[in-house]
PDB file of N, CA and C in Angstrom:
ATOM      1  N   ASN A   1       1.727  26.759  -5.034  1.00  0.00           N
ATOM      2  CA  ASN A   1       1.297  25.999  -6.194  1.00  0.00           C
ATOM      3  C   ASN A   1       2.116  24.715  -6.252  1.00  0.00           C
ATOM      4  N   LEU A   2       1.424  23.596  -6.250  1.00  0.00           N
ATOM      5  CA  LEU A   2       2.124  22.314  -6.258  1.00  0.00           C
ATOM      6  C   LEU A   2       2.846  22.058  -7.572  1.00  0.00           C
ATOM      7  N   PHE A   3       2.337  22.605  -8.671  1.00  0.00           N
ATOM      8  CA  PHE A   3       3.035  22.440  -9.948  1.00  0.00           C
ATOM      9  C   PHE A   3       4.404  23.099  -9.884  1.00  0.00           C
ATOM     10  N   ALA A   4       4.478  24.296  -9.302  1.00  0.00           N
ATOM     11  CA  ALA A   4       5.764  24.972  -9.156  1.00  0.00           C
ATOM     12  C   ALA A   4       6.684  24.144  -8.263  1.00  0.00           C
ATOM     13  N   LEU A   5       6.133  23.623  -7.174  1.00  0.00           N
ATOM     14  CA  LEU A   5       6.925  22.784  -6.278  1.00  0.00           C
ATOM     15  C   LEU A   5       7.434  21.556  -7.018  1.00  0.00           C
ATOM     16  N   TRP A   6       6.560  20.942  -7.807  1.00  0.00           N
ATOM     17  CA  TRP A   6       6.928  19.752  -8.594  1.00  0.00           C
ATOM     18  C   TRP A   6       8.061  20.089  -9.545  1.00  0.00           C
ATOM     19  N   SER A   7       7.919  21.189 -10.282  1.00  0.00           N
ATOM     20  CA  SER A   7       8.916  21.527 -11.302  1.00  0.00           C
ATOM     21  C   SER A   7      10.244  21.941 -10.691  1.00  0.00           C
ATOM     22  N   GLU A   8      10.227  22.347  -9.426  1.00  0.00           N
ATOM     23  CA  GLU A   8      11.461  22.759  -8.757  1.00  0.00           C
ATOM     24  C   GLU A   8      12.054  21.659  -7.890  1.00  0.00           C
ATOM     25  N   THR A   9      11.482  20.465  -7.943  1.00  0.00           N
ATOM     26  CA  THR A   9      11.963  19.367  -7.116  1.00  0.00           C
ATOM     27  C   THR A   9      13.342  18.934  -7.580  1.00  0.00           C
ATOM     28  N   PRO A  10      14.341  19.042  -6.702  1.00  0.00           N
ATOM     29  CA  PRO A  10      15.699  18.675  -7.101  1.00  0.00           C
ATOM     30  C   PRO A  10      15.813  17.191  -7.431  1.00  0.00           C
ATOM     31  N   GLY A  11      16.521  16.905  -8.496  1.00  0.00           N
ATOM     32  CA  GLY A  11      16.813  15.534  -8.855  1.00  0.00           C
ATOM     33  C   GLY A  11      15.763  14.839  -9.684  1.00  0.00           C
ATOM     34  N   LEU A  12      14.595  15.459  -9.867  1.00  0.00           N
ATOM     35  CA  LEU A  12      13.534  14.779 -10.607  1.00  0.00           C
ATOM     36  C   LEU A  12      13.918  14.582 -12.064  1.00  0.00           C
ATOM     37  N   ASP A  13      14.432  15.601 -12.708  1.00  0.00           N
ATOM     38  CA  ASP A  13      14.814  15.476 -14.109  1.00  0.00           C
ATOM     39  C   ASP A  13      15.988  14.529 -14.296  1.00  0.00           C
ATOM     40  N   GLU A  14      16.953  14.596 -13.398  1.00  0.00           N
ATOM     41  CA  GLU A  14      18.136  13.758 -13.519  1.00  0.00           C
ATOM     42  C   GLU A  14      17.789  12.277 -13.348  1.00  0.00           C
ATOM     43  N   SER A  15      16.760  12.000 -12.561  1.00  0.00           N
ATOM     44  CA  SER A  15      16.411  10.603 -12.296  1.00  0.00           C
ATOM     45  C   SER A  15      15.637   9.991 -13.458  1.00  0.00           C
ATOM     46  N   GLY A  16      15.073  10.816 -14.310  1.00  0.00           N
ATOM     47  CA  GLY A  16      14.277  10.326 -15.427  1.00  0.00           C
ATOM     48  C   GLY A  16      12.885   9.869 -15.016  1.00  0.00           C
ATOM     49  N   GLU A  17      12.525  10.093 -13.753  1.00  0.00           N
ATOM     50  CA  GLU A  17      11.231   9.646 -13.238  1.00  0.00           C
ATOM     51  C   GLU A  17      10.084  10.569 -13.604  1.00  0.00           C
ATOM     52  N   GLY A  18      10.368  11.800 -13.894  1.00  0.00           N
ATOM     53  CA  GLY A  18       9.332  12.811 -14.053  1.00  0.00           C
ATOM     54  C   GLY A  18       8.167  12.404 -14.929  1.00  0.00           C
ATOM     55  N   PRO A  19       8.394  12.078 -16.199  1.00  0.00           N
ATOM     56  CA  PRO A  19       7.275  11.725 -17.076  1.00  0.00           C
ATOM     57  C   PRO A  19       6.478  10.513 -16.580  1.00  0.00           C
ATOM     58  N   GLU A  20       7.183   9.509 -16.102  1.00  0.00           N
ATOM     59  CA  GLU A  20       6.525   8.296 -15.598  1.00  0.00           C
ATOM     60  C   GLU A  20       5.639   8.618 -14.398  1.00  0.00           C
ATOM     61  N   LEU A  21       6.142   9.454 -13.505  1.00  0.00           N
ATOM     62  CA  LEU A  21       5.367   9.811 -12.323  1.00  0.00           C
ATOM     63  C   LEU A  21       4.165  10.674 -12.685  1.00  0.00           C
ATOM     64  N   ILE A  22       4.330  11.568 -13.622  1.00  0.00           N
ATOM     65  CA  ILE A  22       3.210  12.417 -14.041  1.00  0.00           C
ATOM     66  C   ILE A  22       2.114  11.573 -14.679  1.00  0.00           C
ATOM     67  N   VAL A  23       2.494  10.645 -15.547  1.00  0.00           N
ATOM     68  CA  VAL A  23       1.507   9.761 -16.185  1.00  0.00           C
ATOM     69  C   VAL A  23       0.779   8.946 -15.115  1.00  0.00           C
ATOM     70  N   THR A  24       1.521   8.434 -14.151  1.00  0.00           N
ATOM     71  CA  THR A  24       0.913   7.644 -13.076  1.00  0.00           C
ATOM     72  C   THR A  24      -0.026   8.502 -12.243  1.00  0.00           C
ATOM     73  N   LEU A  25       0.413   9.684 -11.879  1.00  0.00           N
ATOM     74  CA  LEU A  25      -0.418  10.567 -11.072  1.00  0.00           C
ATOM     75  C   LEU A  25      -1.694  10.938 -11.809  1.00  0.00           C
ATOM     76  N   ARG A  26      -1.569  11.285 -13.073  1.00  0.00           N
ATOM     77  CA  ARG A  26      -2.749  11.657 -13.869  1.00  0.00           C
ATOM     78  C   ARG A  26      -3.735  10.486 -13.944  1.00  0.00           C
ATOM     79  N   ALA A  27      -3.228   9.282 -14.202  1.00  0.00           N
ATOM     80  CA  ALA A  27      -4.097   8.103 -14.296  1.00  0.00           C
ATOM     81  C   ALA A  27      -4.748   7.796 -12.953  1.00  0.00           C
ATOM     82  N   TRP A  28      -4.012   7.935 -11.882  1.00  0.00           N
ATOM     83  CA  TRP A  28      -4.536   7.656 -10.540  1.00  0.00           C
ATOM     84  C   TRP A  28      -5.637   8.646 -10.176  1.00  0.00           C
ATOM     85  N   LEU A  29      -5.401   9.908 -10.462  1.00  0.00           N
ATOM     86  CA  LEU A  29      -6.428  10.914 -10.182  1.00  0.00           C
ATOM     87  C   LEU A  29      -7.669  10.680 -11.039  1.00  0.00           C
ATOM     88  N   ALA A  30      -7.475  10.343 -12.309  1.00  0.00           N
ATOM     89  CA  ALA A  30      -8.604  10.086 -13.209  1.00  0.00           C
ATOM     90  C   ALA A  30      -9.375   8.835 -12.792  1.00  0.00           C
ATOM     91  N   SER A  31      -8.694   7.918 -12.105  1.00  0.00           N
ATOM     92  CA  SER A  31      -9.336   6.688 -11.623  1.00  0.00           C
ATOM     93  C   SER A  31      -9.888   6.869 -10.212  1.00  0.00           C
ATOM     94  N   HIS A  32      -9.971   8.114  -9.762  1.00  0.00           N
ATOM     95  CA  HIS A  32     -10.517   8.438  -8.439  1.00  0.00           C
ATOM     96  C   HIS A  32      -9.765   7.728  -7.320  1.00  0.00           C
ATOM     97  N   GLY A  33      -8.451   7.616  -7.494  1.00  0.00           N
ATOM     98  CA  GLY A  33      -7.615   7.033  -6.457  1.00  0.00           C
ATOM     99  C   GLY A  33      -7.639   5.520  -6.386  1.00  0.00           C
ATOM    100  N   GLN A  34      -8.189   4.868  -7.374  1.00  0.00           N
ATOM    101  CA  GLN A  34      -8.257   3.406  -7.389  1.00  0.00           C
ATOM    102  C   GLN A  34      -6.956   2.837  -7.967  1.00  0.00           C
ATOM    103  N   VAL A  35      -6.164   2.223  -7.121  1.00  0.00           N
ATOM    104  CA  VAL A  35      -4.847   1.722  -7.515  1.00  0.00           C
ATOM    105  C   VAL A  35      -4.962   0.604  -8.559  1.00  0.00           C
ATOM    106  N   ASP A  36      -5.896  -0.315  -8.360  1.00  0.00           N
ATOM    107  CA  ASP A  36      -6.043  -1.418  -9.313  1.00  0.00           C
ATOM    108  C   ASP A  36      -6.428  -0.906 -10.695  1.00  0.00           C
ATOM    109  N   ALA A  37      -7.373   0.035 -10.745  1.00  0.00           N
ATOM    110  CA  ALA A  37      -7.801   0.602 -12.032  1.00  0.00           C
ATOM    111  C   ALA A  37      -6.660   1.361 -12.687  1.00  0.00           C
ATOM    112  N   THR A  38      -5.865   2.063 -11.890  1.00  0.00           N
ATOM    113  CA  THR A  38      -4.714   2.787 -12.421  1.00  0.00           C
ATOM    114  C   THR A  38      -3.707   1.819 -13.018  1.00  0.00           C
ATOM    115  N   GLY A  39      -3.406   0.764 -12.292  1.00  0.00           N
ATOM    116  CA  GLY A  39      -2.474  -0.246 -12.789  1.00  0.00           C
ATOM    117  C   GLY A  39      -2.946  -0.859 -14.094  1.00  0.00           C
ATOM    118  N   SER A  40      -4.232  -1.175 -14.162  1.00  0.00           N
ATOM    119  CA  SER A  40      -4.791  -1.751 -15.390  1.00  0.00           C
ATOM    120  C   SER A  40      -4.674  -0.785 -16.560  1.00  0.00           C
ATOM    121  N   SER A  41      -4.987   0.479 -16.319  1.00  0.00           N
ATOM    122  CA  SER A  41      -4.934   1.449 -17.414  1.00  0.00           C
ATOM    123  C   SER A  41      -3.507   1.707 -17.895  1.00  0.00           C
ATOM    124  N   LEU A  42      -2.543   1.553 -16.992  1.00  0.00           N
ATOM    125  CA  LEU A  42      -1.139   1.781 -17.358  1.00  0.00           C
ATOM    126  C   LEU A  42      -0.419   0.499 -17.774  1.00  0.00           C
ATOM    127  N   GLY A  43      -1.039  -0.634 -17.515  1.00  0.00           N
ATOM    128  CA  GLY A  43      -0.403  -1.908 -17.833  1.00  0.00           C
ATOM    129  C   GLY A  43       0.719  -2.263 -16.876  1.00  0.00           C
ATOM    130  N   VAL A  44       0.580  -1.843 -15.612  1.00  0.00           N
ATOM    131  CA  VAL A  44       1.580  -2.160 -14.590  1.00  0.00           C
ATOM    132  C   VAL A  44       0.875  -2.767 -13.387  1.00  0.00           C
ATOM    133  N   HIS A  45       1.635  -3.433 -12.544  1.00  0.00           N
ATOM    134  CA  HIS A  45       1.104  -4.056 -11.336  1.00  0.00           C
ATOM    135  C   HIS A  45       0.709  -2.972 -10.332  1.00  0.00           C
ATOM    136  N   ARG A  46      -0.289  -3.271  -9.518  1.00  0.00           N
ATOM    137  CA  ARG A  46      -0.752  -2.294  -8.522  1.00  0.00           C
ATOM    138  C   ARG A  46       0.360  -1.905  -7.548  1.00  0.00           C
ATOM    139  N   HIS A  47       1.280  -2.813  -7.277  1.00  0.00           N
ATOM    140  CA  HIS A  47       2.398  -2.481  -6.379  1.00  0.00           C
ATOM    141  C   HIS A  47       3.300  -1.424  -7.014  1.00  0.00           C
ATOM    142  N   THR A  48       3.437  -1.475  -8.324  1.00  0.00           N
ATOM    143  CA  THR A  48       4.216  -0.459  -9.034  1.00  0.00           C
ATOM    144  C   THR A  48       3.544   0.899  -8.892  1.00  0.00           C
ATOM    145  N   VAL A  49       2.222   0.908  -9.023  1.00  0.00           N
ATOM    146  CA  VAL A  49       1.474   2.165  -8.850  1.00  0.00           C
ATOM    147  C   VAL A  49       1.688   2.699  -7.443  1.00  0.00           C
ATOM    148  N   ARG A  50       1.564   1.848  -6.448  1.00  0.00           N
ATOM    149  CA  ARG A  50       1.749   2.289  -5.052  1.00  0.00           C
ATOM    150  C   ARG A  50       3.165   2.829  -4.828  1.00  0.00           C
ATOM    151  N   HIS A  51       4.144   2.154  -5.389  1.00  0.00           N
ATOM    152  CA  HIS A  51       5.523   2.623  -5.256  1.00  0.00           C
ATOM    153  C   HIS A  51       5.680   4.015  -5.872  1.00  0.00           C
ATOM    154  N   ARG A  52       5.136   4.207  -7.060  1.00  0.00           N
ATOM    155  CA  ARG A  52       5.234   5.508  -7.723  1.00  0.00           C
ATOM    156  C   ARG A  52       4.509   6.592  -6.930  1.00  0.00           C
ATOM    157  N   LEU A  53       3.353   6.262  -6.360  1.00  0.00           N
ATOM    158  CA  LEU A  53       2.613   7.247  -5.565  1.00  0.00           C
ATOM    159  C   LEU A  53       3.390   7.632  -4.310  1.00  0.00           C
ATOM    160  N   ARG A  54       4.033   6.658  -3.689  1.00  0.00           N
ATOM    161  CA  ARG A  54       4.878   6.972  -2.518  1.00  0.00           C
ATOM    162  C   ARG A  54       6.046   7.859  -2.930  1.00  0.00           C
ATOM    163  N   ARG A  55       6.602   7.615  -4.097  1.00  0.00           N
ATOM    164  CA  ARG A  55       7.701   8.439  -4.612  1.00  0.00           C
ATOM    165  C   ARG A  55       7.218   9.870  -4.847  1.00  0.00           C
ATOM    166  N   ILE A  56       6.028  10.017  -5.406  1.00  0.00           N
ATOM    167  CA  ILE A  56       5.449  11.349  -5.622  1.00  0.00           C
ATOM    168  C   ILE A  56       5.272  12.066  -4.291  1.00  0.00           C
ATOM    169  N   GLU A  57       4.733  11.365  -3.297  1.00  0.00           N
ATOM    170  CA  GLU A  57       4.553  11.965  -1.975  1.00  0.00           C
ATOM    171  C   GLU A  57       5.894  12.402  -1.385  1.00  0.00           C
ATOM    172  N   ALA A  58       6.900  11.559  -1.544  1.00  0.00           N
ATOM    173  CA  ALA A  58       8.228  11.893  -1.004  1.00  0.00           C
ATOM    174  C   ALA A  58       8.801  13.120  -1.701  1.00  0.00           C
ATOM    175  N   LEU A  59       8.644  13.195  -3.011  1.00  0.00           N
ATOM    176  CA  LEU A  59       9.182  14.328  -3.751  1.00  0.00           C
ATOM    177  C   LEU A  59       8.463  15.629  -3.417  1.00  0.00           C
ATOM    178  N   LEU A  60       7.143  15.540  -3.252  1.00  0.00           N
ATOM    179  CA  LEU A  60       6.359  16.735  -2.958  1.00  0.00           C
ATOM    180  C   LEU A  60       6.377  17.105  -1.479  1.00  0.00           C
ATOM    181  N   GLY A  61       6.641  16.114  -0.637  1.00  0.00           N
ATOM    182  CA  GLY A  61       6.577  16.376   0.802  1.00  0.00           C
ATOM    183  C   GLY A  61       5.154  16.574   1.279  1.00  0.00           C
ATOM    184  N   ARG A  62       4.226  15.996   0.538  1.00  0.00           N
ATOM    185  CA  ARG A  62       2.804  16.108   0.867  1.00  0.00           C
ATOM    186  C   ARG A  62       2.139  14.748   0.647  1.00  0.00           C
ATOM    187  N   GLY A  63       1.108  14.476   1.439  1.00  0.00           N
ATOM    188  CA  GLY A  63       0.395  13.213   1.311  1.00  0.00           C
ATOM    189  C   GLY A  63      -0.734  13.296   0.294  1.00  0.00           C
ATOM    190  N   LEU A  64      -0.866  12.262  -0.507  1.00  0.00           N
ATOM    191  CA  LEU A  64      -1.927  12.225  -1.506  1.00  0.00           C
ATOM    192  C   LEU A  64      -3.278  11.854  -0.902  1.00  0.00           C
ATOM    193  N   ASP A  65      -3.307  11.569   0.392  1.00  0.00           N
ATOM    194  CA  ASP A  65      -4.575  11.293   1.060  1.00  0.00           C
ATOM    195  C   ASP A  65      -5.331  12.581   1.377  1.00  0.00           C
ATOM    196  N   ASP A  66      -4.685  13.731   1.219  1.00  0.00           N
ATOM    197  CA  ASP A  66      -5.306  15.038   1.464  1.00  0.00           C
ATOM    198  C   ASP A  66      -6.092  15.462   0.216  1.00  0.00           C
ATOM    199  N   PRO A  67      -7.420  15.639   0.339  1.00  0.00           N
ATOM    200  CA  PRO A  67      -8.222  16.012  -0.829  1.00  0.00           C
ATOM    201  C   PRO A  67      -7.777  17.331  -1.471  1.00  0.00           C
ATOM    202  N   GLN A  68      -7.299  18.266  -0.681  1.00  0.00           N
ATOM    203  CA  GLN A  68      -6.845  19.540  -1.241  1.00  0.00           C
ATOM    204  C   GLN A  68      -5.599  19.353  -2.089  1.00  0.00           C
ATOM    205  N   VAL A  69      -4.713  18.498  -1.648  1.00  0.00           N
ATOM    206  CA  VAL A  69      -3.503  18.188  -2.425  1.00  0.00           C
ATOM    207  C   VAL A  69      -3.899  17.548  -3.749  1.00  0.00           C
ATOM    208  N   ARG A  70      -4.829  16.590  -3.700  1.00  0.00           N
ATOM    209  CA  ARG A  70      -5.284  15.948  -4.944  1.00  0.00           C
ATOM    210  C   ARG A  70      -5.925  16.961  -5.888  1.00  0.00           C
ATOM    211  N   ALA A  71      -6.740  17.851  -5.352  1.00  0.00           N
ATOM    212  CA  ALA A  71      -7.380  18.876  -6.197  1.00  0.00           C
ATOM    213  C   ALA A  71      -6.329  19.795  -6.806  1.00  0.00           C
ATOM    214  N   ASP A  72      -5.376  20.229  -6.002  1.00  0.00           N
ATOM    215  CA  ASP A  72      -4.314  21.108  -6.509  1.00  0.00           C
ATOM    216  C   ASP A  72      -3.527  20.414  -7.617  1.00  0.00           C
ATOM    217  N   LEU A  73      -3.217  19.142  -7.422  1.00  0.00           N
ATOM    218  CA  LEU A  73      -2.470  18.402  -8.433  1.00  0.00           C
ATOM    219  C   LEU A  73      -3.278  18.223  -9.712  1.00  0.00           C
ATOM    220  N   TRP A  74      -4.573  17.975  -9.578  1.00  0.00           N
ATOM    221  CA  TRP A  74      -5.431  17.831 -10.758  1.00  0.00           C
ATOM    222  C   TRP A  74      -5.401  19.110 -11.602  1.00  0.00           C
ATOM    223  N   PHE A  75      -5.530  20.244 -10.927  1.00  0.00           N
ATOM    224  CA  PHE A  75      -5.490  21.518 -11.652  1.00  0.00           C
ATOM    225  C   PHE A  75      -4.097  21.812 -12.193  1.00  0.00           C
ATOM    226  N   ALA A  76      -3.067  21.456 -11.441  1.00  0.00           N
ATOM    227  CA  ALA A  76      -1.695  21.660 -11.926  1.00  0.00           C
ATOM    228  C   ALA A  76      -1.429  20.814 -13.156  1.00  0.00           C
ATOM    229  N   LEU A  77      -1.930  19.596 -13.182  1.00  0.00           N
ATOM    230  CA  LEU A  77      -1.747  18.738 -14.348  1.00  0.00           C
ATOM    231  C   LEU A  77      -2.497  19.303 -15.561  1.00  0.00           C
ATOM    232  N   GLY A  78      -3.604  19.969 -15.301  1.00  0.00           N
ATOM    233  CA  GLY A  78      -4.324  20.631 -16.385  1.00  0.00           C
ATOM    234  C   GLY A  78      -3.497  21.740 -17.002  1.00  0.00           C
ATOM    235  N   GLN A  79      -2.688  22.422 -16.189  1.00  0.00           N
ATOM    236  CA  GLN A  79      -1.806  23.480 -16.701  1.00  0.00           C
ATOM    237  C   GLN A  79      -0.704  22.886 -17.575  1.00  0.00           C
ATOM    238  N   VAL A  80      -0.263  21.695 -17.232  1.00  0.00           N
ATOM    239  CA  VAL A  80       0.787  21.027 -18.007  1.00  0.00           C
ATOM    240  C   VAL A  80       0.262  20.715 -19.409  1.00  0.00           C
ATOM    241  N   GLU A  81      -1.008  20.314 -19.498  1.00  0.00           N
ATOM    242  CA  GLU A  81      -1.598  19.962 -20.783  1.00  0.00           C
ATOM    243  C   GLU A  81      -1.848  21.167 -21.661  1.00  0.00           C
ATOM    244  N   SER A  82      -2.093  22.316 -21.046  1.00  0.00           N
ATOM    245  CA  SER A  82      -2.437  23.513 -21.815  1.00  0.00           C
ATOM    246  C   SER A  82      -1.285  24.082 -22.587  1.00  0.00           C
TER     247      SER A  82
END
């Protein structure tokens, strides 16, 4: 479960990145992977979105270009909201 992996990622809480990365990931997934649309919805530059997505990939050790990873993350984010 990627949510479990996310929550067990060392250093995420200490860095203060967690909430920002989750918001970015949720917006990116909701925008069907469109970086420009994600940036617009968050009020940040597209390069900032790309940087955050690379950080998410590094923390998870998985690529966001994999449709299964994106699906797993979408469902994991749904668990966070519940």
